[in-house]
Short mmCIF file of C-alpha atoms in Angstrom, two decimals:
data_model
loop_
_atom_site.label_atom_id
_atom_site.label_comp_id
_atom_site.label_asym_id
_atom_site.label_seq_id
_atom_site.Cartn_x
_atom_site.Cartn_y
_atom_site.Cartn_z
CA MET A 1267 2.15 29.52 7.26
CA THR A 1268 4.98 29.43 9.24
CA LYS A 1269 6.46 28.27 13.02
CA ASP A 1270 8.73 31.31 12.94
CA THR A 1271 9.25 33.65 10.37
CA GLY A 1272 12.80 34.91 10.69
CA ARG A 1273 13.77 30.82 10.41
CA PHE A 1274 11.83 28.43 8.06
CA TYR A 1275 13.57 26.08 5.56
CA GLY A 1276 10.68 24.31 4.60
CA SER A 1277 7.97 20.74 6.05
CA PHE A 1278 8.34 17.18 6.14
CA LEU A 1279 6.10 14.69 4.70
CA PHE A 1280 5.62 11.48 5.67
CA ILE A 1281 3.59 9.41 3.77
CA LEU A 1282 2.51 5.36 4.24
CA HIS A 1283 0.91 3.17 2.05
CA SER A 1284 -0.88 0.60 3.50
CA HIS A 1285 -1.73 -2.31 1.23
CA ILE A 1286 -2.65 -6.49 1.76
CA PRO A 1287 -3.24 -8.50 -1.42
CA TYR A 1288 -7.01 -9.72 -0.74
CA VAL A 1289 -6.31 -13.44 1.16
CA LEU A 1290 -9.20 -14.29 3.10
CA TYR A 1291 -10.86 -17.29 2.03
CA HIS A 1292 -8.19 -18.74 0.64
CA ASP A 1293 -4.78 -19.96 2.41
CA GLU A 1294 -4.00 -19.40 5.89
CA ILE A 1295 -0.31 -18.42 4.83
CA GLY A 1296 -1.84 -15.36 3.43
CA GLU A 1297 -4.37 -14.64 5.82
CA ASN A 1298 -1.80 -14.85 8.64
CA TRP A 1299 0.30 -12.10 6.20
CA LEU A 1300 -2.97 -9.49 7.34
CA SER A 1301 -3.14 -10.42 10.78
CA GLU A 1302 0.27 -9.77 11.13
CA ALA A 1303 0.40 -6.90 9.19
CA VAL A 1304 -1.98 -6.13 11.83
CA ALA A 1305 -0.91 -6.67 14.77
CA GLU A 1306 2.91 -5.58 14.24
CA CYS A 1307 2.35 -2.95 11.46
CA TYR A 1308 -1.47 -0.62 11.84
CA ILE A 1309 -2.47 -0.70 15.26
CA PRO A 1310 1.22 0.42 16.47
CA LEU A 1311 0.46 3.05 13.79
CA LEU A 1312 -2.14 4.05 15.23
CA ASN A 1313 -1.40 3.86 19.19
CA MET A 1314 1.57 5.75 17.83
CA LEU A 1315 -0.39 8.33 16.07
CA LYS A 1316 -3.10 8.24 19.09
CA LYS A 1317 -0.54 9.06 21.88
CA LEU A 1318 1.14 12.05 19.72
CA VAL A 1319 -2.24 13.22 19.58
CA ARG A 1320 -3.36 13.02 23.37
CA GLN A 1321 -0.04 15.00 23.96
CA GLY A 1322 -1.17 17.71 21.72
CA ILE A 1323 0.97 16.95 18.78
CA SER A 1324 -1.49 16.47 15.47
CA PRO A 1325 1.09 14.06 14.03
CA LYS A 1326 0.11 15.66 10.01
CA VAL A 1327 1.11 12.27 8.63
CA SER A 1328 -0.36 11.20 5.22
CA ILE A 1329 -1.21 7.88 4.81
CA SER A 1330 -3.48 5.89 2.24
CA LEU A 1331 -5.25 2.62 2.47
CA SER A 1332 -5.71 0.12 -0.43
CA PRO A 1333 -9.34 -0.50 -1.04
CA ILE A 1334 -8.59 -3.77 -0.84
CA LEU A 1335 -6.76 -3.36 2.89
CA ILE A 1336 -10.32 -1.70 4.30
CA GLU A 1337 -12.52 -3.98 2.75
CA GLN A 1338 -10.63 -6.68 4.72
CA LEU A 1339 -9.90 -5.02 7.87
CA ASN A 1340 -13.82 -4.29 7.92
CA SER A 1341 -14.95 -7.84 6.81
CA PRO A 1342 -16.77 -10.05 10.05
CA TYR A 1343 -14.84 -12.92 8.54
CA PHE A 1344 -10.89 -11.30 9.10
CA ILE A 1345 -12.22 -9.82 13.17
CA GLU A 1346 -12.34 -13.74 13.83
CA LYS A 1347 -9.12 -14.62 12.47
CA PHE A 1348 -7.48 -11.62 13.88
CA ARG A 1349 -8.99 -13.08 17.00
CA ASP A 1350 -7.60 -16.71 16.72
CA TYR A 1351 -4.56 -15.54 15.83
CA CYS A 1352 -3.84 -13.12 18.33
CA ARG A 1353 -4.77 -15.77 20.69
CA LEU A 1354 -2.48 -18.49 19.08
CA LYS A 1355 0.26 -16.40 19.34
CA THR A 1356 -0.19 -15.75 23.41
CA GLU A 1357 -0.92 -19.70 24.03
CA LEU A 1358 2.32 -20.55 22.06
CA ALA A 1359 4.13 -17.62 23.69
CA GLU A 1360 2.84 -19.27 26.87
CA LYS A 1361 4.56 -22.08 25.74
CA ASP A 1362 8.20 -21.06 24.67
CA LYS A 1363 8.14 -19.31 27.92
CA GLU A 1364 6.96 -22.65 30.14
CA TYR A 1365 10.48 -24.09 27.70
CA PHE A 1366 12.51 -22.09 27.72
CA ARG A 1367 12.69 -21.91 31.84
CA ASN A 1368 15.33 -23.71 32.81
CA LEU A 1369 16.70 -23.32 29.39
CA GLU A 1370 17.73 -19.62 28.68
CA PHE A 1371 17.15 -17.02 31.39
CA HIS A 1372 16.81 -14.18 28.12
CA MET A 1373 14.43 -15.82 25.91
CA HIS A 1374 12.22 -16.57 28.70
CA TYR A 1375 11.95 -12.89 28.98
CA LEU A 1376 11.15 -12.65 26.39
CA ALA A 1377 8.74 -14.72 25.06
CA ARG A 1378 6.88 -12.86 28.78
CA LEU A 1379 7.35 -10.05 26.04
CA TRP A 1380 5.52 -11.99 22.96
CA LYS A 1381 3.21 -12.99 24.85
CA LYS A 1382 2.42 -9.38 26.38
CA PHE A 1383 2.42 -7.72 22.92
CA TYR A 1384 -0.06 -9.95 21.80
CA TYR A 1385 -2.37 -10.50 24.82
CA LYS A 1386 -1.78 -6.49 24.80
CA THR A 1387 -2.71 -6.10 20.87
CA LEU A 1388 -6.24 -7.68 20.44
CA SER A 1389 -7.14 -5.95 24.18
CA ILE A 1390 -6.51 -2.49 22.18
CA PHE A 1391 -8.29 -3.97 19.17
CA GLU A 1392 -11.34 -5.23 20.76
CA LYS A 1393 -12.12 -2.70 23.69
CA GLU A 1394 -10.27 0.68 22.24
CA TYR A 1395 -10.53 0.51 18.74
CA HIS A 1396 -13.68 -1.66 19.15
CA CYS A 1397 -12.41 -4.53 16.99
CA ASN A 1398 -12.67 -0.96 13.22
CA LEU A 1399 -9.29 0.25 12.49
CA ILE A 1400 -10.61 2.13 9.35
CA ASN A 1401 -13.53 4.28 11.87
CA GLU A 1402 -10.31 5.10 13.97
CA PHE A 1403 -8.55 6.15 11.23
CA LYS A 1404 -11.71 8.16 9.92
CA SER A 1405 -11.77 10.47 13.00
CA LEU A 1406 -8.32 10.91 12.54
CA GLN A 1407 -8.62 12.20 10.02
CA ASP A 1408 -11.91 14.09 10.38
CA GLU A 1409 -9.91 15.73 13.30
CA GLY A 1410 -7.58 16.99 11.53
CA HIS A 1411 -4.63 15.00 12.44
CA ILE A 1412 -3.76 12.83 9.77
CA GLU A 1413 -4.98 13.01 5.48
CA ILE A 1414 -6.46 9.05 4.40
CA LEU A 1415 -5.13 9.00 0.71
CA THR A 1416 -6.19 5.81 -1.82
CA THR A 1417 -5.33 3.68 -4.52
CA ALA A 1418 -5.72 1.19 -7.55
CA ALA A 1419 -8.90 -0.53 -5.93
CA THR A 1420 -7.40 -3.86 -5.43
CA HIS A 1421 -3.39 -2.90 -6.82
CA GLY A 1422 -2.82 -3.90 -10.22
CA TYR A 1423 -0.70 -2.06 -11.83
CA LEU A 1424 -2.78 0.87 -14.28
CA PRO A 1425 0.13 1.55 -17.71
CA LEU A 1426 0.65 -1.76 -18.70
CA LEU A 1427 -4.24 -2.43 -18.55
CA ARG A 1428 -5.38 -2.35 -21.92
CA GLU A 1429 -8.29 -0.74 -22.08
CA ASP A 1430 -8.81 2.39 -20.18
CA THR A 1431 -12.17 1.43 -19.66
CA SER A 1432 -10.17 -1.25 -16.56
CA ILE A 1433 -8.65 1.67 -15.41
CA GLN A 1434 -11.75 3.89 -15.12
CA ALA A 1435 -13.20 0.94 -12.77
CA GLN A 1436 -9.81 1.17 -10.36
CA ILE A 1437 -10.31 3.98 -9.80
CA LYS A 1438 -13.67 4.40 -9.39
CA MET A 1439 -13.84 1.77 -7.13
CA ALA A 1440 -11.78 3.41 -5.01
CA ILE A 1441 -13.59 6.10 -4.92
CA GLN A 1442 -16.01 4.32 -4.07
CA ILE A 1443 -15.31 2.86 -1.13
CA TYR A 1444 -13.61 5.85 0.13
CA GLU A 1445 -16.42 7.98 0.41
CA GLN A 1446 -18.31 5.00 2.00
CA CYS A 1447 -15.91 4.79 4.92
CA PHE A 1448 -14.87 8.37 4.94
CA GLY A 1449 -17.47 10.25 3.86
CA LYS A 1450 -16.08 12.74 1.48
CA LYS A 1451 -14.49 11.89 -2.19
CA PRO A 1452 -10.30 11.44 -1.90
CA GLU A 1453 -8.36 14.18 -3.14
CA GLY A 1454 -4.46 12.30 -3.55
CA PHE A 1455 -3.96 8.62 -4.83
CA TRP A 1456 -1.25 6.12 -4.77
CA LEU A 1457 0.09 5.09 -8.02
CA PRO A 1458 0.35 1.36 -7.07
CA GLU A 1459 3.71 0.65 -7.54
CA CYS A 1460 4.21 4.50 -8.20
CA GLY A 1461 3.11 2.79 -12.30
CA TYR A 1462 2.99 5.47 -14.22
CA ARG A 1463 2.27 6.11 -18.02
CA PRO A 1464 1.93 9.31 -19.67
CA ASN A 1465 0.03 9.96 -23.20
CA CYS A 1466 1.36 8.48 -25.54
CA PHE A 1467 0.92 5.82 -29.62
CA TRP A 1468 0.26 2.73 -27.03
CA THR A 1469 1.08 -0.66 -28.32
CA PRO A 1470 0.55 -3.61 -26.07
CA PRO A 1471 3.05 -6.02 -24.67
CA ILE A 1472 1.47 -8.78 -25.85
CA GLY A 1473 -1.30 -9.77 -28.12
CA ASN A 1474 -2.27 -7.62 -31.55
CA GLY A 1475 -3.49 -4.48 -30.09
CA ARG A 1476 -7.87 -3.47 -29.85
CA PRO A 1477 -9.80 -5.57 -31.65
CA GLY A 1478 -10.00 -4.04 -35.27
CA ASN A 1479 -6.47 -5.45 -36.15
CA LEU A 1480 -5.20 -1.89 -34.63
CA ASP A 1481 -1.60 -2.45 -32.84
CA SER A 1482 -1.16 0.66 -31.54
CA TYR A 1483 -3.49 3.59 -30.14
CA VAL A 1484 -3.03 6.85 -28.30
CA ARG A 1485 -3.85 6.44 -24.56
CA LYS A 1486 -5.01 9.35 -21.67
CA GLY A 1487 -2.18 9.53 -19.31
CA LEU A 1488 -2.74 8.24 -15.79
CA GLU A 1489 -2.98 12.07 -14.79
CA GLU A 1490 -5.85 12.61 -17.28
CA PHE A 1491 -8.47 9.49 -15.37
CA LEU A 1492 -6.92 10.90 -12.50
CA TYR A 1493 -8.03 14.39 -12.71
CA GLU A 1494 -11.51 13.28 -14.35
CA ASN A 1495 -12.11 11.43 -10.92
CA GLY A 1496 -11.35 14.63 -8.29
CA ILE A 1497 -7.80 13.51 -7.79
CA ARG A 1498 -5.21 15.87 -7.47
CA TYR A 1499 -2.14 14.74 -6.66
CA PHE A 1500 -0.22 11.59 -6.97
CA VAL A 1501 3.81 10.78 -5.21
CA VAL A 1502 6.01 9.63 -7.59
CA ASP A 1503 9.46 8.19 -7.09
CA ASN A 1504 12.50 11.09 -7.61
CA GLU A 1505 14.42 9.18 -10.75
CA GLN A 1506 10.98 9.32 -12.65
CA LEU A 1507 11.40 13.45 -12.06
CA ASN A 1508 14.70 12.41 -13.30
CA ARG A 1509 13.35 10.93 -16.10
CA SER A 1510 11.06 13.40 -16.80
CA HIS A 1511 11.19 16.50 -19.26
CA PRO A 1512 11.71 19.37 -20.52
CA HIS A 1513 15.10 19.03 -19.66
CA ASP A 1514 15.65 22.58 -19.54
CA ILE A 1515 14.57 23.51 -15.97
CA HIS A 1516 16.05 22.86 -12.49
CA LYS A 1517 13.95 19.76 -10.41
CA SER A 1518 13.98 19.05 -7.26
CA SER A 1519 12.61 16.63 -5.27
CA MET A 1520 12.14 19.52 -2.98
CA ASP A 1521 9.25 21.11 -5.53
CA THR A 1522 5.93 20.04 -5.87
CA TYR A 1523 5.22 20.06 -10.49
CA TYR A 1524 2.04 19.92 -12.36
CA ILE A 1525 2.57 15.88 -14.87
CA GLY A 1526 0.89 16.60 -18.00
CA ASN A 1527 -1.79 18.82 -19.50
CA HIS A 1528 -3.26 18.68 -16.51
CA PRO A 1529 -3.70 20.42 -13.00
CA VAL A 1530 -2.72 17.18 -11.41
CA THR A 1531 0.82 18.58 -9.02
CA ILE A 1532 3.40 14.95 -7.91
CA LEU A 1533 4.78 14.92 -4.87
CA VAL A 1534 8.75 13.91 -5.07
CA ARG A 1535 10.17 11.32 -2.93
CA GLU A 1536 13.56 12.51 -1.35
CA HIS A 1537 16.09 10.26 -2.07
CA GLN A 1538 18.94 10.17 0.16
CA LEU A 1539 16.14 10.40 2.64
CA SER A 1540 14.22 7.56 1.76
CA GLU A 1541 17.21 5.69 1.14
CA GLN A 1542 17.83 6.59 4.66
CA ILE A 1543 14.61 4.54 5.70
CA TRP A 1544 14.60 1.99 2.43
CA ASP A 1545 17.57 0.54 2.67
CA PHE A 1546 18.64 -2.18 4.86
CA ARG A 1547 22.35 -1.63 3.51
CA VAL A 1548 23.09 1.53 4.62
CA GLY A 1549 19.91 2.37 6.36
CA TYR A 1550 18.94 2.05 10.13
CA PRO A 1551 16.41 -0.48 9.86
CA GLY A 1552 19.63 -2.88 9.62
CA ASN A 1553 21.46 -2.15 12.57
CA GLY A 1554 22.23 -4.97 14.52
CA THR A 1555 20.54 -3.67 17.09
CA TYR A 1556 17.56 -4.07 16.21
CA LEU A 1557 15.31 -7.69 16.28
CA ASP A 1558 16.30 -9.30 13.28
CA PHE A 1559 12.84 -9.66 10.66
CA HIS A 1560 13.57 -13.54 9.35
CA LYS A 1561 15.30 -15.74 12.06
CA ARG A 1562 12.52 -17.49 13.99
CA HIS A 1563 12.19 -20.40 16.50
CA TRP A 1564 11.60 -23.51 14.87
CA SER A 1565 7.74 -24.14 16.67
CA SER A 1566 6.17 -20.63 17.57
CA ARG A 1567 7.59 -18.32 15.36
CA LEU A 1568 8.27 -16.43 17.32
CA ARG A 1569 11.74 -14.16 17.10
CA TYR A 1570 14.26 -14.16 19.27
CA TRP A 1571 17.14 -12.31 17.71
CA LYS A 1572 18.83 -9.44 17.09
CA ILE A 1573 20.30 -9.21 13.34
CA THR A 1574 24.21 -9.17 14.75
CA GLN A 1575 25.38 -7.94 11.06
CA ARG A 1576 23.60 -7.29 8.76
CA THR A 1577 25.65 -10.14 6.68
CA LEU A 1578 25.73 -12.70 9.63
CA ASP A 1579 24.36 -16.70 8.84
CA MET A 1580 21.41 -17.31 10.35
CA ALA A 1581 23.53 -20.27 12.63
CA TYR A 1582 25.30 -17.59 14.40
CA LYS A 1583 22.77 -14.54 15.22
CA HIS A 1584 23.01 -12.93 19.05
CA LEU A 1585 19.54 -12.97 20.89
CA TYR A 1586 17.49 -9.58 20.66
CA TYR A 1587 17.96 -7.46 23.88
CA PRO A 1588 15.01 -4.74 23.77
CA GLY A 1589 17.33 -2.74 26.63
CA ASP A 1590 19.75 -1.73 23.65
CA VAL A 1591 17.38 -0.51 21.41
CA LYS A 1592 16.37 2.81 22.92
CA ASN A 1593 19.98 4.62 22.49
CA VAL A 1594 20.09 3.12 19.05
CA MET A 1595 17.25 5.17 18.48
CA SER A 1596 17.28 8.12 19.99
CA GLU A 1597 20.85 8.59 18.13
CA GLN A 1598 19.21 7.52 14.84
CA SER A 1599 16.28 9.73 15.18
CA ASP A 1600 17.95 12.53 16.36
CA HIS A 1601 20.22 12.28 13.12
CA TYR A 1602 17.59 12.05 10.78
CA LYS A 1603 15.91 14.75 12.03
CA TRP A 1604 18.94 16.65 11.42
CA LEU A 1605 19.38 15.34 7.96
CA ILE A 1606 15.83 16.13 7.22
CA LYS A 1607 16.02 20.06 8.63
CA LYS A 1608 19.62 20.16 6.66
CA ARG A 1609 18.15 19.01 3.24
CA LEU A 1610 15.22 21.36 4.26
CA LYS A 1611 17.59 24.24 4.22
CA ALA A 1612 20.08 23.56 1.97
CA HIS A 1613 16.98 23.93 -0.99
CA HIS A 1614 16.04 27.17 1.22
CA TYR A 1615 19.29 28.35 1.08
CA TYR A 1616 19.95 28.08 -2.54
CA ALA A 1617 15.83 28.62 -3.90
CA GLY A 1618 14.44 31.34 -1.93
CA ARG A 1619 11.84 29.91 0.04
CA PRO A 1620 10.68 27.31 2.06
CA ALA A 1621 11.20 23.78 0.79
CA VAL A 1622 9.28 20.43 0.90
CA ALA A 1623 11.05 16.75 1.61
CA VAL A 1624 8.34 14.01 1.15
CA CYS A 1625 9.64 10.54 2.42
CA ALA A 1626 7.35 7.60 1.81
CA PHE A 1627 7.08 4.33 2.01
CA ASP A 1628 5.19 0.64 3.46
CA THR A 1629 3.17 0.78 5.74
CA GLU A 1630 4.64 -2.40 6.31
CA LEU A 1631 7.89 -2.38 6.85
CA PHE A 1632 7.61 -0.22 10.24
CA GLY A 1633 6.22 -2.98 13.08
CA HIS A 1634 7.16 -5.48 10.39
CA TRP A 1635 10.05 -5.71 8.80
CA TRP A 1636 11.50 -3.25 10.94
CA PHE A 1637 9.94 -3.99 14.61
CA GLU A 1638 11.15 -1.21 16.07
CA GLY A 1639 9.58 1.20 13.40
CA SER A 1640 6.74 2.93 14.90
CA THR A 1641 8.41 3.99 17.52
CA PHE A 1642 11.16 5.16 15.99
CA PHE A 1643 8.81 7.52 13.88
CA TYR A 1644 6.59 8.43 17.18
CA ARG A 1645 10.01 9.90 18.46
CA LEU A 1646 11.34 11.52 15.42
CA ILE A 1647 7.61 13.18 14.54
CA ARG A 1648 7.98 14.35 18.68
CA LEU A 1649 11.53 16.43 18.01
CA ILE A 1650 10.60 17.67 14.09
CA SER A 1651 7.48 19.26 17.03
CA GLU A 1652 9.87 20.83 19.62
CA ASP A 1653 11.68 22.73 16.02
CA PRO A 1654 10.44 26.16 14.88
CA GLU A 1655 12.94 25.94 11.70
CA ILE A 1656 10.57 22.70 10.27
CA ARG A 1657 7.15 20.96 10.27
CA MET A 1658 4.90 17.75 9.74
CA LEU A 1659 2.80 18.90 6.98
CA THR A 1660 -0.41 16.02 5.26
CA CYS A 1661 -0.18 16.13 1.00
CA LYS A 1662 -3.16 18.25 0.95
CA GLU A 1663 -1.92 20.95 2.72
CA CYS A 1664 1.20 20.65 1.59
CA ILE A 1665 -0.09 21.75 -1.91
CA LYS A 1666 -1.76 24.27 -1.00
CA GLU A 1667 0.85 26.53 0.72
CA ASN A 1668 3.73 25.00 -2.06
CA PRO A 1669 1.81 25.24 -5.10
CA ALA A 1670 3.80 23.58 -8.87
CA TYR A 1671 4.72 26.06 -10.79
CA ASN A 1672 6.65 23.84 -13.25
CA ARG A 1673 4.75 21.68 -15.82
CA VAL A 1674 6.61 18.45 -16.26
CA TYR A 1675 6.22 15.50 -18.01
CA MET A 1676 7.18 12.07 -16.93
CA PRO A 1677 7.80 8.76 -19.40
CA GLU A 1678 6.44 5.34 -18.65
CA SER A 1679 8.01 4.60 -14.90
CA SER A 1680 7.27 2.50 -11.69
CA TRP A 1681 9.61 2.87 -8.76
CA GLY A 1682 10.43 -0.82 -9.16
CA ALA A 1683 13.32 -2.58 -10.59
CA LYS A 1684 15.07 -0.15 -13.41
CA TYR A 1685 12.15 2.63 -12.73
CA ASN A 1686 9.52 0.96 -15.62
CA SER A 1687 7.45 -2.05 -15.99
CA GLU A 1688 10.11 -5.07 -15.90
CA THR A 1689 9.25 -5.69 -11.99
CA TRP A 1690 5.66 -6.55 -13.25
CA PHE A 1691 5.91 -7.61 -17.11
CA ASN A 1692 8.18 -10.35 -18.02
CA GLY A 1693 9.12 -14.30 -18.62
CA LYS A 1694 8.02 -14.87 -15.64
CA THR A 1695 4.55 -12.84 -15.81
CA GLN A 1696 3.41 -12.70 -19.65
CA TRP A 1697 0.96 -15.98 -19.66
CA ILE A 1698 -1.27 -13.28 -16.42
CA TRP A 1699 -1.19 -10.10 -18.68
CA LYS A 1700 -2.40 -12.84 -21.70
CA ASN A 1701 -4.72 -14.05 -18.90
CA ILE A 1702 -5.86 -10.41 -17.66
CA TYR A 1703 -6.07 -8.89 -21.82
CA ARG A 1704 -8.33 -11.25 -22.84
CA ALA A 1705 -10.43 -10.84 -19.33
CA GLU A 1706 -10.83 -7.18 -19.92
CA GLN A 1707 -11.83 -7.21 -23.77
CA GLU A 1708 -14.68 -10.27 -22.11
CA ILE A 1709 -15.74 -7.91 -19.75
CA ARG A 1710 -16.05 -4.84 -22.57
CA HIS A 1711 -17.54 -7.27 -24.47
CA LEU A 1712 -20.23 -8.20 -21.67
CA ALA A 1713 -21.18 -4.11 -21.33
CA THR A 1714 -22.46 -4.07 -24.24
CA HIS A 1715 -25.14 -6.37 -23.16
CA PHE A 1716 -26.12 -5.04 -20.10
CA ARG A 1717 -30.25 -5.22 -19.29
CA PRO A 1718 -31.76 -4.13 -15.68
CA ASP A 1719 -31.88 -7.85 -13.90
CA ASN A 1720 -31.34 -8.38 -10.59
CA LYS A 1721 -30.04 -12.10 -11.80
CA LEU A 1722 -27.52 -10.93 -14.49
CA GLN A 1723 -26.82 -8.28 -12.11
CA GLN A 1724 -25.67 -10.36 -9.57
CA ILE A 1725 -22.90 -12.48 -12.31
CA LEU A 1726 -21.71 -9.55 -13.79
CA ARG A 1727 -20.71 -7.64 -10.53
CA GLN A 1728 -19.08 -11.54 -9.46
CA ILE A 1729 -16.95 -11.48 -12.76
CA ILE A 1730 -16.07 -7.31 -12.20
CA ARG A 1731 -14.43 -8.88 -8.60
CA GLU A 1732 -12.75 -11.86 -10.53
CA SER A 1733 -10.95 -8.94 -12.96
CA MET A 1734 -10.77 -7.52 -10.74
CA LEU A 1735 -8.56 -9.95 -7.87
CA LEU A 1736 -6.81 -11.06 -11.15
CA GLN A 1737 -5.43 -7.41 -11.65
CA SER A 1738 -3.97 -7.18 -8.61
CA SER A 1739 0.07 -5.99 -8.68
CA ASP A 1740 0.94 -8.59 -5.99
CA TRP A 1741 0.86 -11.92 -7.88
CA GLN A 1742 3.56 -10.83 -10.58
CA PHE A 1743 5.59 -8.96 -8.16
CA MET A 1744 5.64 -12.23 -6.39
CA ILE A 1745 6.44 -14.44 -9.30
CA THR A 1746 9.27 -11.96 -10.00
CA ASN A 1747 10.51 -12.39 -7.11
CA ASN A 1748 10.13 -16.16 -6.68
CA HIS A 1749 8.63 -15.15 -3.15
CA THR A 1750 5.13 -16.97 -2.15
CA LYS A 1751 5.76 -17.94 -5.98
CA ASP A 1752 3.19 -20.76 -5.87
CA TYR A 1753 0.77 -19.17 -4.33
CA ALA A 1754 0.68 -16.09 -6.33
CA GLU A 1755 0.20 -18.09 -9.46
CA GLY A 1756 -2.67 -20.45 -7.74
CA ARG A 1757 -4.59 -16.99 -7.64
CA VAL A 1758 -3.34 -16.16 -11.12
CA VAL A 1759 -5.09 -18.97 -12.27
CA GLU A 1760 -8.36 -19.60 -9.96
CA HIS A 1761 -9.57 -16.15 -10.37
CA PHE A 1762 -9.54 -16.27 -14.49
CA GLU A 1763 -11.09 -20.13 -14.05
CA ASN A 1764 -13.31 -18.29 -11.90
CA PHE A 1765 -13.44 -15.32 -14.18
CA ASN A 1766 -14.51 -18.00 -17.09
CA ARG A 1767 -16.51 -19.79 -15.73
CA LEU A 1768 -19.11 -16.81 -14.19
CA THR A 1769 -18.76 -15.20 -18.19
CA ARG A 1770 -19.76 -18.25 -19.36
CA LEU A 1771 -23.14 -18.90 -16.90
CA ALA A 1772 -23.56 -14.60 -17.89
CA TRP A 1773 -23.41 -15.09 -21.45
CA ASN A 1774 -26.28 -18.12 -21.20
CA TYR A 1775 -28.28 -16.72 -18.46
CA ILE A 1776 -28.52 -13.29 -21.62
CA HIS A 1777 -29.31 -16.17 -24.32
CA ASN A 1778 -31.58 -17.91 -22.25
CA GLN A 1779 -30.43 -20.93 -22.40
CA PHE A 1780 -29.37 -23.86 -20.30
CA ILE A 1781 -27.76 -23.11 -16.94
CA ASP A 1782 -26.41 -26.74 -15.05
CA ASP A 1783 -27.35 -25.94 -10.71
CA GLY A 1784 -24.02 -26.27 -10.87
CA ASP A 1785 -22.95 -22.90 -12.34
CA TRP A 1786 -25.00 -21.42 -9.35
CA HIS A 1787 -23.36 -22.97 -7.00
CA HIS A 1788 -19.86 -21.98 -8.09
CA LEU A 1789 -21.17 -18.01 -8.49
CA ASN A 1790 -22.51 -18.87 -4.30
CA HIS A 1791 -19.58 -20.31 -3.90
CA CYS A 1792 -17.34 -17.21 -5.22
CA GLN A 1793 -19.19 -14.63 -4.01
CA LYS A 1794 -18.76 -16.22 -0.67
CA THR A 1795 -14.63 -16.18 -1.07
CA ASN A 1796 -14.56 -13.85 -3.36
CA HIS A 1797 -17.23 -11.20 -2.01
CA VAL A 1798 -14.97 -7.94 -2.05
CA PHE A 1799 -17.01 -4.67 -3.60
CA LYS A 1800 -20.75 -4.22 -2.49
CA GLU A 1801 -21.36 -2.11 -5.61
CA PRO A 1802 -19.50 -2.86 -8.47
CA GLU A 1803 -20.69 -0.77 -12.00
CA ILE A 1804 -21.15 -2.75 -14.97
CA MET A 1805 -21.32 0.82 -17.10
CA TRP A 1806 -18.14 1.42 -15.79
CA TYR A 1807 -16.93 -1.08 -18.83
CA LYS A 1808 -18.98 0.43 -21.82
#
C-alpha cells in the first residue's frame, strides 16, 4: 500500500479535464480551436505519458475525456482538418523564417523551432499514433498507467436542466460512448463546470415550471443519477465542500466524503495547490520567462514573445528565449513537489493517517495557455516517483485506499464565479435557457409518440443530437465572458432552429401529413454537419 510504511505521508491526484465543444463543419475559427488543442495539449500530453512509461514510471494520472471531444477526435473529417492545420502552420513558419532571415536572427531561430514543432507533431500523429489519439489513451488505461473519466455527453450544465430525462440522457450517452471506445463502463465522472445540485424542492429559474402549473417540484440530487448509472465518484471544488453541511464536522479537501444519501464519493480540489497552477497572477504559468499566449505575429499568428511581465502592454513584450525556461521550470517543479509534500505531511500529522491532495485542471491549460505546462508536469511526476514518502494515484486507486467515512450535503454550486450558477444563467443567457426548456419538453412529448419505424428513428435521433448540442455549457460561458460571443450565439440559434424544424418534420411524419422535399434535405444536412453519437435513444426521454 505504501512506499515506506515508516514515512509515507500521502498521495497526489492529478486530474485533467479534456473538453472542446462541437466545432466540426461549422466555422474555421472553431475548428482551429480543436486543432490547436490537439497540437499543443493532447499530443504533448500523450508524448509525456508515454515517455514516462518508457522510463519505467507509471504516471497514474486521471484524465476525463468529454464524449463530444471523443466523437470529434475520432472523426475522419477532423483527421484531414488536422493534417491541413499542421501543414499550414509549417508553411507559415517557413515563410516567417525566410522573412526574418536578414531582419531578426532570433525570430528566424524561433520560426525554425515552430516549423520543427508542427512538422514533428504531424509526424507523431500519423506514424506513431496512427491518427487515433483515443486508442492511445485506451492503451495507457489498459496497461494501468492512467484512468479515464467521463463527463456529460455535450458538457451540458446539469444543475439547471429542467427535465430529469435530459440529465439521464446526457449521462447515458456518455456511458455508451465510453463503453464503445474503452471496452468497459466508467466509474468516475467530471460534472461539467463542477456543477452540482442536491436533492431538493426545485423551481425552474424561468417559466412556470412543468406542465400542470407546478411551479416547484422535488428533484433528485445529481449523485443519484450518477449512482443509477454505475458512477461511484466525481470531483468538486474546495469551496463547494466548505459550503456543505453538517457544519459540526471537520472538513478538509485532503479527505474523501460520501455525498448526499448514496454511496458516491467526492474528491475535493485542494485550494492552495490548485491556485499555484491555476491563478495566472500568483501561479507558475505567469512567470515572465514563459511563452506569451496572446501576442502573435500579424501574418502567421505564431508566437515569438515571452510574458515578460504580467501587466506589461503587448507592445513592450520581449522575445522568447526557450533556453531560459529550463532553469525556471526546474525551480518551479522542485518547489511544487515540495509544496505537495508539505501539505500532505501537515495533514498526516494532524489526522494521523496518509492524506490525499487533489489537483484538477482543464487539460487545455497545459501546452495551450501554458505552452511549457506538459513539460513541467513530466518533470513533476518524475520527482514524485523518486520520493518514497509521497506518490501519484488515480482516482479509482485513491477511493479504494482512502474510503470515505463522513457524509456531506452540498448546496447547488459550481467552480465558476461566486461558486454558483451565475456564469451559466444570467441576463445575457436567459434566452438560451428558454430555448433549452422548450426543447426539453418537446422531446419528452415526442418520446410518448414513438413507434418502431426506421425513418422516424432517424429523425428523432437527429432531434436528440440538436437538443444535446444546444445544451452545451460552453455557449453560455462564452456569452457571459464576451469570449467569441457572436460565435456562441450563432451556434445556439442554429441548433434551436434545427431542432424546431426537425420537430415539425417528426410530427408531420407521425401524423402522415405532407412533407416537403426541403425538410428531408434539411435532415440530411443536419445528419452530415451534426452527426455525433451514433445511437442516441428516444426511450431515454420517456
